């Protein structure tokens, strides 16, 4: 297949226009007209959120991007990532960027696919088809506003493209702009799209049902108001009326303000009214999405109160459960101390690295005094003398957590002691953890001097063996673009460890806070949006 026909298998396009797009200023103006602000709820009586956007969510279930229509062809004509990358090193070529981008799209690597499509556009801005595939990649990343911009540019030259109209309509749905979504679906339907017709019928049917509920909702509000007048101290009545206000319309305006007041009143009467707190948070989120004015301070007082209450309860429960788990585990280890072959193996594997006290406590030779462990030195030394006289047989090595080697020091892979317990390296899982350089340099609550943190920059990434995909400066920059931090960062590559139980069998993995502590960093300081702790 000729390279000039690369995209013809992936898109639905009637004609190709070869003129260069109109000047940038005019194009931006047209683009702006297509991305007008979302219509407010109070301006349109037809549309109401039911169970947090039921109308929109049900419609989105049948969403299908234009690239999905030809997924079989995409797989059939998937280009080699290595070949495309090799050709790119020989010289800049929009077709090779396009090929590599399609390859990455097929592998669900959408962010880097977007980077390749952008580079292809910079080299050849006349090829409007690239805007369509980039829009699809942005849709996969749920970046709907940016996807609309690309679809606008594509539709300027391909105004009859049904798939592009469907994609843009779905983007508007995700942004809760029903008016523009319906316009795109109507246009697609006029070109003969059955899919668009289904979407229109589904949305219109649900809107009609919403309008039919109006009278029923108004009766319910009136009934609950009467109950409140009779018993003004019952929080359930205020909550019920708030939910009725959420659904109902009064003079074609959504009564979120009245609903919020009732929710706040129900919380005042019952500070532990969990459902009222949760609904209050939902109201805030929905109103912000629709551009409705809210009393931020009024809502924040209650939501913060609830979050503090929940955090306190969870923390108490977690601490109680953790203390109970530690107590039970310590009893098992204390009642079943390591002896003979097992004790000899850990001694030989850790001698010179850890003290007798550290090995002894981890082996079960300790007494409990409250939460503290007191080393039972006499019993450990006695058990150690017996173990040193013991001869290891092949059967002694038949333990799941032991790797058979010829020397004592290699019986365990990465054997160490952490939190008075034996641990071994998982060997298959790990990740990259990021911390702002600012926190590391200014921290007064944590000593980072022993942590093996590295600067997050191009030079370090190229020289870091952990980044096998960073062959040169371009690869390193591409990796950094994927993370796009707003300030200088440091990073450390971590590996996952297992705790061993009282029988030296695999126990549980380190949790993320334990991993952080093990590597000398504080979990709370890490960037949790970009860090990975246990990738496969």
PDB file of C-alpha atoms in Angstrom, residues 236-505:
ATOM      1  CA  UNK A 236     -34.766  13.126  57.576  1.00  0.00           C
ATOM      2  CA  UNK A 237     -37.557  15.425  56.398  1.00  0.00           C
ATOM      3  CA  UNK A 238     -35.076  18.125  55.371  1.00  0.00           C
ATOM      4  CA  UNK A 239     -32.938  15.539  53.586  1.00  0.00           C
ATOM      5  CA  UNK A 240     -35.974  14.170  51.739  1.00  0.00           C
ATOM      6  CA  UNK A 241     -37.003  17.632  50.594  1.00  0.00           C
ATOM      7  CA  UNK A 242     -33.454  18.331  49.442  1.00  0.00           C
ATOM      8  CA  UNK A 243     -33.578  15.252  47.225  1.00  0.00           C
ATOM      9  CA  UNK A 244     -36.945  16.382  45.882  1.00  0.00           C
ATOM     10  CA  UNK A 245     -35.492  19.816  45.074  1.00  0.00           C
ATOM     11  CA  UNK A 246     -32.653  18.067  43.287  1.00  0.00           C
ATOM     12  CA  UNK A 247     -35.083  16.502  40.867  1.00  0.00           C
ATOM     13  CA  UNK A 248     -37.808  19.111  40.623  1.00  0.00           C
ATOM     14  CA  UNK A 249     -38.119  22.389  38.742  1.00  0.00           C
ATOM     15  CA  UNK A 250     -39.785  25.536  40.026  1.00  0.00           C
ATOM     16  CA  UNK A 251     -40.452  28.184  37.404  1.00  0.00           C
ATOM     17  CA  UNK A 252     -38.119  26.241  35.128  1.00  0.00           C
ATOM     18  CA  UNK A 253     -35.124  26.811  37.423  1.00  0.00           C
ATOM     19  CA  UNK A 254     -33.203  24.092  39.254  1.00  0.00           C
ATOM     20  CA  UNK A 255     -33.551  24.434  43.019  1.00  0.00           C
ATOM     21  CA  UNK A 256     -30.027  23.534  44.041  1.00  0.00           C
ATOM     22  CA  UNK A 257     -29.816  26.462  46.457  1.00  0.00           C
ATOM     23  CA  UNK A 258     -32.928  25.281  48.311  1.00  0.00           C
ATOM     24  CA  UNK A 259     -31.590  21.710  48.305  1.00  0.00           C
ATOM     25  CA  UNK A 260     -28.251  22.833  49.781  1.00  0.00           C
ATOM     26  CA  UNK A 261     -30.011  24.761  52.547  1.00  0.00           C
ATOM     27  CA  UNK A 262     -32.059  21.680  53.465  1.00  0.00           C
ATOM     28  CA  UNK A 263     -28.963  19.467  53.470  1.00  0.00           C
ATOM     29  CA  UNK A 264     -27.128  21.903  55.737  1.00  0.00           C
ATOM     30  CA  UNK A 265     -30.136  21.996  58.065  1.00  0.00           C
ATOM     31  CA  UNK A 266     -30.282  18.187  58.247  1.00  0.00           C
ATOM     32  CA  UNK A 267     -26.556  18.124  59.160  1.00  0.00           C
ATOM     33  CA  UNK A 268     -27.078  20.795  61.845  1.00  0.00           C
ATOM     34  CA  UNK A 269     -29.753  18.592  63.391  1.00  0.00           C
ATOM     35  CA  UNK A 270     -27.669  15.407  63.000  1.00  0.00           C
ATOM     36  CA  UNK A 271     -23.890  16.020  62.649  1.00  0.00           C
ATOM     37  CA  UNK A 272     -23.365  12.342  61.723  1.00  0.00           C
ATOM     38  CA  UNK A 273     -25.848  12.320  58.833  1.00  0.00           C
ATOM     39  CA  UNK A 274     -23.507  10.621  56.338  1.00  0.00           C
ATOM     40  CA  UNK A 275     -25.840  10.674  53.304  1.00  0.00           C
ATOM     41  CA  UNK A 276     -26.406  14.423  53.713  1.00  0.00           C
ATOM     42  CA  UNK A 277     -22.655  15.090  53.643  1.00  0.00           C
ATOM     43  CA  UNK A 278     -22.197  12.939  50.544  1.00  0.00           C
ATOM     44  CA  UNK A 279     -25.055  14.613  48.672  1.00  0.00           C
ATOM     45  CA  UNK A 280     -23.662  18.029  49.572  1.00  0.00           C
ATOM     46  CA  UNK A 281     -20.347  17.110  47.959  1.00  0.00           C
ATOM     47  CA  UNK A 282     -22.172  15.864  44.835  1.00  0.00           C
ATOM     48  CA  UNK A 283     -24.109  19.123  44.554  1.00  0.00           C
ATOM     49  CA  UNK A 284     -20.903  21.138  44.682  1.00  0.00           C
ATOM     50  CA  UNK A 285     -19.266  19.032  41.982  1.00  0.00           C
ATOM     51  CA  UNK A 286     -22.264  19.150  39.632  1.00  0.00           C
ATOM     52  CA  UNK A 287     -22.855  22.874  40.039  1.00  0.00           C
ATOM     53  CA  UNK A 288     -19.199  23.641  39.347  1.00  0.00           C
ATOM     54  CA  UNK A 289     -19.361  21.525  36.182  1.00  0.00           C
ATOM     55  CA  UNK A 290     -22.342  23.508  34.949  1.00  0.00           C
ATOM     56  CA  UNK A 291     -20.989  26.915  35.882  1.00  0.00           C
ATOM     57  CA  UNK A 292     -23.703  27.519  38.486  1.00  0.00           C
ATOM     58  CA  UNK A 293     -22.949  29.995  41.268  1.00  0.00           C
ATOM     59  CA  UNK A 294     -22.537  28.347  44.651  1.00  0.00           C
ATOM     60  CA  UNK A 295     -21.874  29.516  48.191  1.00  0.00           C
ATOM     61  CA  UNK A 296     -18.424  27.975  48.366  1.00  0.00           C
ATOM     62  CA  UNK A 297     -17.865  28.937  51.984  1.00  0.00           C
ATOM     63  CA  UNK A 298     -21.182  27.524  53.158  1.00  0.00           C
ATOM     64  CA  UNK A 299     -20.617  24.162  51.505  1.00  0.00           C
ATOM     65  CA  UNK A 300     -16.927  23.948  52.442  1.00  0.00           C
ATOM     66  CA  UNK A 301     -17.680  24.287  56.157  1.00  0.00           C
ATOM     67  CA  UNK A 302     -19.810  21.143  56.063  1.00  0.00           C
ATOM     68  CA  UNK A 303     -17.725  19.113  53.628  1.00  0.00           C
ATOM     69  CA  UNK A 304     -14.522  19.791  55.569  1.00  0.00           C
ATOM     70  CA  UNK A 305     -16.279  18.855  58.785  1.00  0.00           C
ATOM     71  CA  UNK A 306     -17.387  15.573  57.259  1.00  0.00           C
ATOM     72  CA  UNK A 307     -13.958  14.779  55.829  1.00  0.00           C
ATOM     73  CA  UNK A 308     -12.292  15.404  59.182  1.00  0.00           C
ATOM     74  CA  UNK A 309     -14.873  13.219  60.896  1.00  0.00           C
ATOM     75  CA  UNK A 310     -14.409  10.415  58.379  1.00  0.00           C
ATOM     76  CA  UNK A 311     -10.609  10.655  58.440  1.00  0.00           C
ATOM     77  CA  UNK A 312     -10.614  10.466  62.219  1.00  0.00           C
ATOM     78  CA  UNK A 313     -12.875   7.408  62.227  1.00  0.00           C
ATOM     79  CA  UNK A 314     -10.841   5.656  59.545  1.00  0.00           C
ATOM     80  CA  UNK A 315      -7.573   6.450  61.298  1.00  0.00           C
ATOM     81  CA  UNK A 316      -8.839   5.066  64.601  1.00  0.00           C
ATOM     82  CA  UNK A 317     -10.121   1.895  62.923  1.00  0.00           C
ATOM     83  CA  UNK A 318      -6.898   1.471  60.951  1.00  0.00           C
ATOM     84  CA  UNK A 319      -4.685   1.914  64.014  1.00  0.00           C
ATOM     85  CA  UNK A 320      -6.782  -0.540  66.026  1.00  0.00           C
ATOM     86  CA  UNK A 321      -6.739  -3.139  63.232  1.00  0.00           C
ATOM     87  CA  UNK A 322      -2.996  -2.673  62.647  1.00  0.00           C
ATOM     88  CA  UNK A 323      -2.143  -3.037  66.335  1.00  0.00           C
ATOM     89  CA  UNK A 324      -4.215  -6.197  66.544  1.00  0.00           C
ATOM     90  CA  UNK A 325      -2.555  -7.633  63.430  1.00  0.00           C
ATOM     91  CA  UNK A 326       0.943  -6.826  64.754  1.00  0.00           C
ATOM     92  CA  UNK A 327       0.146  -8.388  68.126  1.00  0.00           C
ATOM     93  CA  UNK A 328      -1.101 -11.627  66.547  1.00  0.00           C
ATOM     94  CA  UNK A 329       1.869 -11.811  64.165  1.00  0.00           C
ATOM     95  CA  UNK A 330       4.388 -11.224  66.965  1.00  0.00           C
ATOM     96  CA  UNK A 331       2.824 -14.047  68.946  1.00  0.00           C
ATOM     97  CA  UNK A 332       3.212 -16.437  66.016  1.00  0.00           C
ATOM     98  CA  UNK A 333       6.875 -15.496  65.513  1.00  0.00           C
ATOM     99  CA  UNK A 334       7.592 -15.606  69.260  1.00  0.00           C
ATOM    100  CA  UNK A 335       5.910 -18.999  69.680  1.00  0.00           C
ATOM    101  CA  UNK A 336       7.695 -20.451  66.645  1.00  0.00           C
ATOM    102  CA  UNK A 337      11.282 -19.112  66.691  1.00  0.00           C
ATOM    103  CA  UNK A 338      13.599 -20.212  63.909  1.00  0.00           C
ATOM    104  CA  UNK A 339      15.853 -23.137  64.764  1.00  0.00           C
ATOM    105  CA  UNK A 340      18.446 -25.391  63.186  1.00  0.00           C
ATOM    106  CA  UNK A 341      18.507 -25.206  59.352  1.00  0.00           C
ATOM    107  CA  UNK A 342      16.244 -22.172  58.989  1.00  0.00           C
ATOM    108  CA  UNK A 343      18.081 -20.212  61.655  1.00  0.00           C
ATOM    109  CA  UNK A 344      21.441 -21.212  60.161  1.00  0.00           C
ATOM    110  CA  UNK A 345      20.354 -19.967  56.719  1.00  0.00           C
ATOM    111  CA  UNK A 346      19.366 -16.489  57.903  1.00  0.00           C
ATOM    112  CA  UNK A 347      22.463 -16.196  60.090  1.00  0.00           C
ATOM    113  CA  UNK A 348      24.768 -17.092  57.194  1.00  0.00           C
ATOM    114  CA  UNK A 349      22.863 -14.841  54.851  1.00  0.00           C
ATOM    115  CA  UNK A 350      22.927 -11.769  57.125  1.00  0.00           C
ATOM    116  CA  UNK A 351      26.012 -12.042  59.324  1.00  0.00           C
ATOM    117  CA  UNK A 352      28.196  -8.982  59.011  1.00  0.00           C
ATOM    118  CA  UNK A 353      25.217  -6.961  57.777  1.00  0.00           C
ATOM    119  CA  UNK A 354      22.960  -7.106  60.837  1.00  0.00           C
ATOM    120  CA  UNK A 355      23.741  -7.590  64.538  1.00  0.00           C
ATOM    121  CA  UNK A 356      22.859 -10.684  66.573  1.00  0.00           C
ATOM    122  CA  UNK A 357      20.132  -8.641  68.261  1.00  0.00           C
ATOM    123  CA  UNK A 358      18.481  -7.676  64.958  1.00  0.00           C
ATOM    124  CA  UNK A 359      18.672 -11.241  63.591  1.00  0.00           C
ATOM    125  CA  UNK A 360      17.542 -12.692  66.912  1.00  0.00           C
ATOM    126  CA  UNK A 361      14.436 -10.500  67.244  1.00  0.00           C
ATOM    127  CA  UNK A 362      13.427 -11.150  63.625  1.00  0.00           C
ATOM    128  CA  UNK A 363      13.920 -14.900  64.301  1.00  0.00           C
ATOM    129  CA  UNK A 364      11.515 -14.835  67.269  1.00  0.00           C
ATOM    130  CA  UNK A 365      13.911 -14.562  70.215  1.00  0.00           C
ATOM    131  CA  UNK A 366      12.364 -11.671  72.120  1.00  0.00           C
ATOM    132  CA  UNK A 367      10.066 -10.779  75.024  1.00  0.00           C
ATOM    133  CA  UNK A 368       7.243  -8.230  74.696  1.00  0.00           C
ATOM    134  CA  UNK A 369       7.031  -5.274  77.067  1.00  0.00           C
ATOM    135  CA  UNK A 370       4.064  -3.262  75.900  1.00  0.00           C
ATOM    136  CA  UNK A 371       4.811  -2.538  72.245  1.00  0.00           C
ATOM    137  CA  UNK A 372       8.582  -2.922  72.699  1.00  0.00           C
ATOM    138  CA  UNK A 373      10.564  -6.093  71.952  1.00  0.00           C
ATOM    139  CA  UNK A 374      13.338  -7.070  74.354  1.00  0.00           C
ATOM    140  CA  UNK A 375      16.070  -9.256  72.828  1.00  0.00           C
ATOM    141  CA  UNK A 376      16.288 -12.684  74.521  1.00  0.00           C
ATOM    142  CA  UNK A 377      20.024 -12.943  74.023  1.00  0.00           C
ATOM    143  CA  UNK A 378      20.641 -16.159  76.017  1.00  0.00           C
ATOM    144  CA  UNK A 379      18.079 -18.228  74.137  1.00  0.00           C
ATOM    145  CA  UNK A 380      19.234 -16.881  70.788  1.00  0.00           C
ATOM    146  CA  UNK A 381      22.916 -17.673  71.441  1.00  0.00           C
ATOM    147  CA  UNK A 382      21.937 -21.146  72.579  1.00  0.00           C
ATOM    148  CA  UNK A 383      19.898 -21.710  69.398  1.00  0.00           C
ATOM    149  CA  UNK A 384      22.716 -20.205  67.328  1.00  0.00           C
ATOM    150  CA  UNK A 385      25.298 -22.658  68.735  1.00  0.00           C
ATOM    151  CA  UNK A 386      23.019 -25.579  67.876  1.00  0.00           C
ATOM    152  CA  UNK A 387      22.374 -24.191  64.387  1.00  0.00           C
ATOM    153  CA  UNK A 388      26.093 -23.764  63.686  1.00  0.00           C
ATOM    154  CA  UNK A 389      26.618 -27.479  64.306  1.00  0.00           C
ATOM    155  CA  UNK A 390      23.818 -28.333  61.919  1.00  0.00           C
ATOM    156  CA  UNK A 391      24.562 -29.587  58.394  1.00  0.00           C
ATOM    157  CA  UNK A 392      22.317 -28.311  55.625  1.00  0.00           C
ATOM    158  CA  UNK A 393      20.802 -31.026  53.455  1.00  0.00           C
ATOM    159  CA  UNK A 394      19.111 -30.599  50.061  1.00  0.00           C
ATOM    160  CA  UNK A 395      15.742 -31.177  51.750  1.00  0.00           C
ATOM    161  CA  UNK A 396      16.385 -28.237  54.073  1.00  0.00           C
ATOM    162  CA  UNK A 397      16.436 -25.919  51.055  1.00  0.00           C
ATOM    163  CA  UNK A 398      13.029 -27.024  49.798  1.00  0.00           C
ATOM    164  CA  UNK A 399      11.255 -23.851  50.870  1.00  0.00           C
ATOM    165  CA  UNK A 400       9.221 -21.688  48.503  1.00  0.00           C
ATOM    166  CA  UNK A 401      10.892 -18.454  49.530  1.00  0.00           C
ATOM    167  CA  UNK A 402      14.446 -19.802  49.072  1.00  0.00           C
ATOM    168  CA  UNK A 403      16.432 -19.735  45.846  1.00  0.00           C
ATOM    169  CA  UNK A 404      18.852 -22.627  45.637  1.00  0.00           C
ATOM    170  CA  UNK A 405      22.430 -21.466  45.297  1.00  0.00           C
ATOM    171  CA  UNK A 406      25.834 -22.814  46.214  1.00  0.00           C
ATOM    172  CA  UNK A 407      26.627 -20.285  48.941  1.00  0.00           C
ATOM    173  CA  UNK A 408      24.784 -19.432  52.140  1.00  0.00           C
ATOM    174  CA  UNK A 409      24.625 -15.707  51.317  1.00  0.00           C
ATOM    175  CA  UNK A 410      22.489 -16.336  48.241  1.00  0.00           C
ATOM    176  CA  UNK A 411      19.779 -18.565  49.663  1.00  0.00           C
ATOM    177  CA  UNK A 412      17.454 -15.569  49.746  1.00  0.00           C
ATOM    178  CA  UNK A 413      17.137 -13.033  46.940  1.00  0.00           C
ATOM    179  CA  UNK A 414      17.655  -9.633  48.557  1.00  0.00           C
ATOM    180  CA  UNK A 415      17.241 -10.975  52.107  1.00  0.00           C
ATOM    181  CA  UNK A 416      17.073  -8.139  54.649  1.00  0.00           C
ATOM    182  CA  UNK A 417      15.413  -7.077  57.898  1.00  0.00           C
ATOM    183  CA  UNK A 418      12.794  -4.336  58.017  1.00  0.00           C
ATOM    184  CA  UNK A 419      10.526  -3.534  60.960  1.00  0.00           C
ATOM    185  CA  UNK A 420      11.977  -6.510  62.902  1.00  0.00           C
ATOM    186  CA  UNK A 421      10.925  -8.911  60.144  1.00  0.00           C
ATOM    187  CA  UNK A 422      12.760 -10.841  57.440  1.00  0.00           C
ATOM    188  CA  UNK A 423      12.063  -9.650  53.895  1.00  0.00           C
ATOM    189  CA  UNK A 424      13.013 -10.743  50.388  1.00  0.00           C
ATOM    190  CA  UNK A 425      12.987  -8.942  47.069  1.00  0.00           C
ATOM    191  CA  UNK A 426      10.011  -9.661  44.824  1.00  0.00           C
ATOM    192  CA  UNK A 427      12.194  -9.318  41.726  1.00  0.00           C
ATOM    193  CA  UNK A 428       9.319  -8.628  39.308  1.00  0.00           C
ATOM    194  CA  UNK A 429       7.594  -5.465  40.469  1.00  0.00           C
ATOM    195  CA  UNK A 430       8.685  -1.910  41.133  1.00  0.00           C
ATOM    196  CA  UNK A 431       8.283   1.652  39.919  1.00  0.00           C
ATOM    197  CA  UNK A 432       9.521   5.237  39.841  1.00  0.00           C
ATOM    198  CA  UNK A 433       8.684   7.628  42.669  1.00  0.00           C
ATOM    199  CA  UNK A 434       8.895  11.433  42.377  1.00  0.00           C
ATOM    200  CA  UNK A 435       9.399  14.087  45.069  1.00  0.00           C
ATOM    201  CA  UNK A 436       9.626  17.864  44.482  1.00  0.00           C
ATOM    202  CA  UNK A 437      13.216  19.051  44.916  1.00  0.00           C
ATOM    203  CA  UNK A 438      11.835  21.904  46.986  1.00  0.00           C
ATOM    204  CA  UNK A 439      10.510  19.511  49.634  1.00  0.00           C
ATOM    205  CA  UNK A 440      13.720  17.487  49.739  1.00  0.00           C
ATOM    206  CA  UNK A 441      15.873  20.593  50.155  1.00  0.00           C
ATOM    207  CA  UNK A 442      13.674  22.373  52.690  1.00  0.00           C
ATOM    208  CA  UNK A 443      12.266  19.458  54.728  1.00  0.00           C
ATOM    209  CA  UNK A 444      12.684  19.789  58.482  1.00  0.00           C
ATOM    210  CA  UNK A 445      10.548  16.770  59.315  1.00  0.00           C
ATOM    211  CA  UNK A 446      12.495  14.145  57.343  1.00  0.00           C
ATOM    212  CA  UNK A 447      16.186  13.448  56.763  1.00  0.00           C
ATOM    213  CA  UNK A 448      16.723  12.789  53.038  1.00  0.00           C
ATOM    214  CA  UNK A 449      20.524  12.618  53.247  1.00  0.00           C
ATOM    215  CA  UNK A 450      20.573   8.803  52.985  1.00  0.00           C
ATOM    216  CA  UNK A 451      17.943   8.503  50.263  1.00  0.00           C
ATOM    217  CA  UNK A 452      19.395   7.726  46.828  1.00  0.00           C
ATOM    218  CA  UNK A 453      17.399  10.390  45.026  1.00  0.00           C
ATOM    219  CA  UNK A 454      18.372  11.581  41.548  1.00  0.00           C
ATOM    220  CA  UNK A 455      17.633  14.810  39.677  1.00  0.00           C
ATOM    221  CA  UNK A 456      14.810  14.487  37.129  1.00  0.00           C
ATOM    222  CA  UNK A 457      16.554  15.853  34.043  1.00  0.00           C
ATOM    223  CA  UNK A 458      17.532  14.732  30.546  1.00  0.00           C
ATOM    224  CA  UNK A 459      21.173  13.944  31.335  1.00  0.00           C
ATOM    225  CA  UNK A 460      20.325  11.764  34.352  1.00  0.00           C
ATOM    226  CA  UNK A 461      17.614   9.850  32.489  1.00  0.00           C
ATOM    227  CA  UNK A 462      19.949   9.031  29.575  1.00  0.00           C
ATOM    228  CA  UNK A 463      22.603   7.680  31.966  1.00  0.00           C
ATOM    229  CA  UNK A 464      20.115   5.819  34.166  1.00  0.00           C
ATOM    230  CA  UNK A 465      20.068   2.102  33.295  1.00  0.00           C
ATOM    231  CA  UNK A 466      16.589   1.894  34.770  1.00  0.00           C
ATOM    232  CA  UNK A 467      15.161   3.781  31.785  1.00  0.00           C
ATOM    233  CA  UNK A 468      15.814   1.259  29.040  1.00  0.00           C
ATOM    234  CA  UNK A 469      13.771   3.248  26.497  1.00  0.00           C
ATOM    235  CA  UNK A 470      15.899   6.405  26.832  1.00  0.00           C
ATOM    236  CA  UNK A 471      18.533   5.879  24.137  1.00  0.00           C
ATOM    237  CA  UNK A 472      19.226   9.518  23.371  1.00  0.00           C
ATOM    238  CA  UNK A 473      18.253  13.071  24.246  1.00  0.00           C
ATOM    239  CA  UNK A 474      15.051  12.972  22.188  1.00  0.00           C
ATOM    240  CA  UNK A 475      13.833   9.836  23.999  1.00  0.00           C
ATOM    241  CA  UNK A 476      14.668  11.377  27.374  1.00  0.00           C
ATOM    242  CA  UNK A 477      12.790  14.579  26.529  1.00  0.00           C
ATOM    243  CA  UNK A 478       9.801  12.528  25.392  1.00  0.00           C
ATOM    244  CA  UNK A 479       9.772  10.692  28.731  1.00  0.00           C
ATOM    245  CA  UNK A 480       9.886  14.021  30.582  1.00  0.00           C
ATOM    246  CA  UNK A 481       7.022  15.378  28.445  1.00  0.00           C
ATOM    247  CA  UNK A 482       4.826  12.493  29.546  1.00  0.00           C
ATOM    248  CA  UNK A 483       5.115  13.609  33.170  1.00  0.00           C
ATOM    249  CA  UNK A 484       5.202  17.401  32.601  1.00  0.00           C
ATOM    250  CA  UNK A 485       5.985  18.571  36.140  1.00  0.00           C
ATOM    251  CA  UNK A 486       5.618  22.241  37.030  1.00  0.00           C
ATOM    252  CA  UNK A 487       8.704  22.369  39.230  1.00  0.00           C
ATOM    253  CA  UNK A 488      12.112  20.663  39.558  1.00  0.00           C
ATOM    254  CA  UNK A 489      11.772  17.072  40.765  1.00  0.00           C
ATOM    255  CA  UNK A 490      13.872  14.277  42.175  1.00  0.00           C
ATOM    256  CA  UNK A 491      13.146  10.611  41.659  1.00  0.00           C
ATOM    257  CA  UNK A 492      14.089   7.170  42.905  1.00  0.00           C
ATOM    258  CA  UNK A 493      13.402   3.772  41.381  1.00  0.00           C
ATOM    259  CA  UNK A 494      11.935   1.382  43.924  1.00  0.00           C
ATOM    260  CA  UNK A 495      11.454  -2.374  43.963  1.00  0.00           C
ATOM    261  CA  UNK A 496       8.793  -4.378  45.739  1.00  0.00           C
ATOM    262  CA  UNK A 497       9.586  -6.602  48.724  1.00  0.00           C
ATOM    263  CA  UNK A 498       7.799  -9.428  50.521  1.00  0.00           C
ATOM    264  CA  UNK A 499       7.687  -9.881  54.266  1.00  0.00           C
ATOM    265  CA  UNK A 500       8.428 -13.485  55.334  1.00  0.00           C
ATOM    266  CA  UNK A 501       6.230 -15.162  57.933  1.00  0.00           C
ATOM    267  CA  UNK A 502       7.300 -17.257  60.932  1.00  0.00           C
ATOM    268  CA  UNK A 503       8.047 -20.206  58.600  1.00  0.00           C
ATOM    269  CA  UNK A 504      10.084 -18.139  56.134  1.00  0.00           C
ATOM    270  CA  UNK A 505       7.249 -18.427  53.611  1.00  0.00           C
TER     271      UNK A 505
END
